[in-house]
Amino acid sequence: MFSYFHQILCFLLHSYYCFSYKSRCCHYLKS
């Protein structure tokens, strides 16, 4: 359940920040 929520949250954050900061959130949290 947490993993599913995390994937969505990370996807939204990554999509938002990637345009300006190219965040690597998903890259190091994803396992």
Short mmCIF file of N, CA and C in Angstrom, two decimals:
data_model
loop_
_atom_site.label_atom_id
_atom_site.label_comp_id
_atom_site.label_asym_id
_atom_site.label_seq_id
_atom_site.Cartn_x
_atom_site.Cartn_y
_atom_site.Cartn_z
N MET A 1 0.84 -1.21 0.00
CA MET A 1 0.00 0.00 0.00
C MET A 1 0.87 1.25 0.00
N PHE A 2 1.85 1.26 0.88
CA PHE A 2 2.74 2.42 0.94
C PHE A 2 3.54 2.56 -0.36
N SER A 3 3.93 1.45 -0.91
CA SER A 3 4.71 1.48 -2.16
C SER A 3 3.90 2.11 -3.28
N TYR A 4 2.63 1.76 -3.34
CA TYR A 4 1.76 2.31 -4.37
C TYR A 4 1.62 3.81 -4.21
N PHE A 5 1.39 4.24 -2.99
CA PHE A 5 1.27 5.67 -2.70
C PHE A 5 2.57 6.38 -3.02
N HIS A 6 3.67 5.77 -2.67
CA HIS A 6 4.98 6.36 -2.90
C HIS A 6 5.26 6.52 -4.38
N GLN A 7 4.88 5.54 -5.17
CA GLN A 7 5.09 5.62 -6.61
C GLN A 7 4.34 6.79 -7.21
N ILE A 8 3.10 6.98 -6.78
CA ILE A 8 2.30 8.09 -7.29
C ILE A 8 2.86 9.42 -6.82
N LEU A 9 3.17 9.50 -5.55
CA LEU A 9 3.72 10.73 -5.00
C LEU A 9 5.03 11.08 -5.68
N CYS A 10 5.89 10.11 -5.80
CA CYS A 10 7.18 10.33 -6.43
C CYS A 10 7.02 10.71 -7.89
N PHE A 11 6.08 10.09 -8.55
CA PHE A 11 5.82 10.40 -9.96
C PHE A 11 5.38 11.84 -10.11
N LEU A 12 4.48 12.29 -9.24
CA LEU A 12 3.99 13.66 -9.29
C LEU A 12 5.11 14.65 -8.98
N LEU A 13 5.87 14.36 -7.95
CA LEU A 13 6.98 15.23 -7.57
C LEU A 13 8.02 15.28 -8.68
N HIS A 14 8.37 14.11 -9.18
CA HIS A 14 9.39 14.04 -10.22
C HIS A 14 8.94 14.77 -11.47
N SER A 15 7.68 14.58 -11.84
CA SER A 15 7.14 15.23 -13.03
C SER A 15 7.18 16.74 -12.89
N TYR A 16 6.87 17.19 -11.68
CA TYR A 16 6.83 18.63 -11.43
C TYR A 16 8.22 19.24 -11.39
N TYR A 17 9.12 18.61 -10.65
CA TYR A 17 10.46 19.17 -10.48
C TYR A 17 11.37 18.94 -11.68
N CYS A 18 11.13 17.89 -12.39
CA CYS A 18 11.99 17.52 -13.51
C CYS A 18 12.10 18.65 -14.53
N PHE A 19 11.03 19.39 -14.70
CA PHE A 19 11.04 20.48 -15.68
C PHE A 19 12.02 21.59 -15.30
N SER A 20 12.19 21.79 -14.01
CA SER A 20 13.04 22.90 -13.57
C SER A 20 14.31 22.45 -12.86
N TYR A 21 14.20 21.37 -12.09
CA TYR A 21 15.33 20.96 -11.27
C TYR A 21 15.88 19.59 -11.65
N LYS A 22 15.11 18.85 -12.45
CA LYS A 22 15.52 17.49 -12.82
C LYS A 22 15.82 16.66 -11.58
N SER A 23 14.86 16.67 -10.68
CA SER A 23 15.01 15.95 -9.42
C SER A 23 15.25 14.46 -9.64
N ARG A 24 16.07 13.90 -8.77
CA ARG A 24 16.37 12.48 -8.86
C ARG A 24 15.66 11.69 -7.77
N CYS A 25 14.58 12.27 -7.25
CA CYS A 25 13.80 11.63 -6.19
C CYS A 25 13.56 10.15 -6.45
N CYS A 26 12.94 9.86 -7.56
CA CYS A 26 12.58 8.48 -7.88
C CYS A 26 13.81 7.60 -8.04
N HIS A 27 14.87 8.18 -8.53
CA HIS A 27 16.06 7.41 -8.85
C HIS A 27 16.69 6.77 -7.63
N TYR A 28 16.76 7.48 -6.53
CA TYR A 28 17.41 6.89 -5.37
C TYR A 28 16.43 6.29 -4.37
N LEU A 29 15.14 6.65 -4.44
CA LEU A 29 14.16 6.05 -3.55
C LEU A 29 13.58 4.76 -4.13
N LYS A 30 13.58 4.68 -5.43
CA LYS A 30 13.06 3.49 -6.11
C LYS A 30 13.98 2.29 -5.85
N SER A 31 13.39 1.15 -5.55
CA SER A 31 14.21 -0.02 -5.26
C SER A 31 13.79 -1.26 -6.06
#
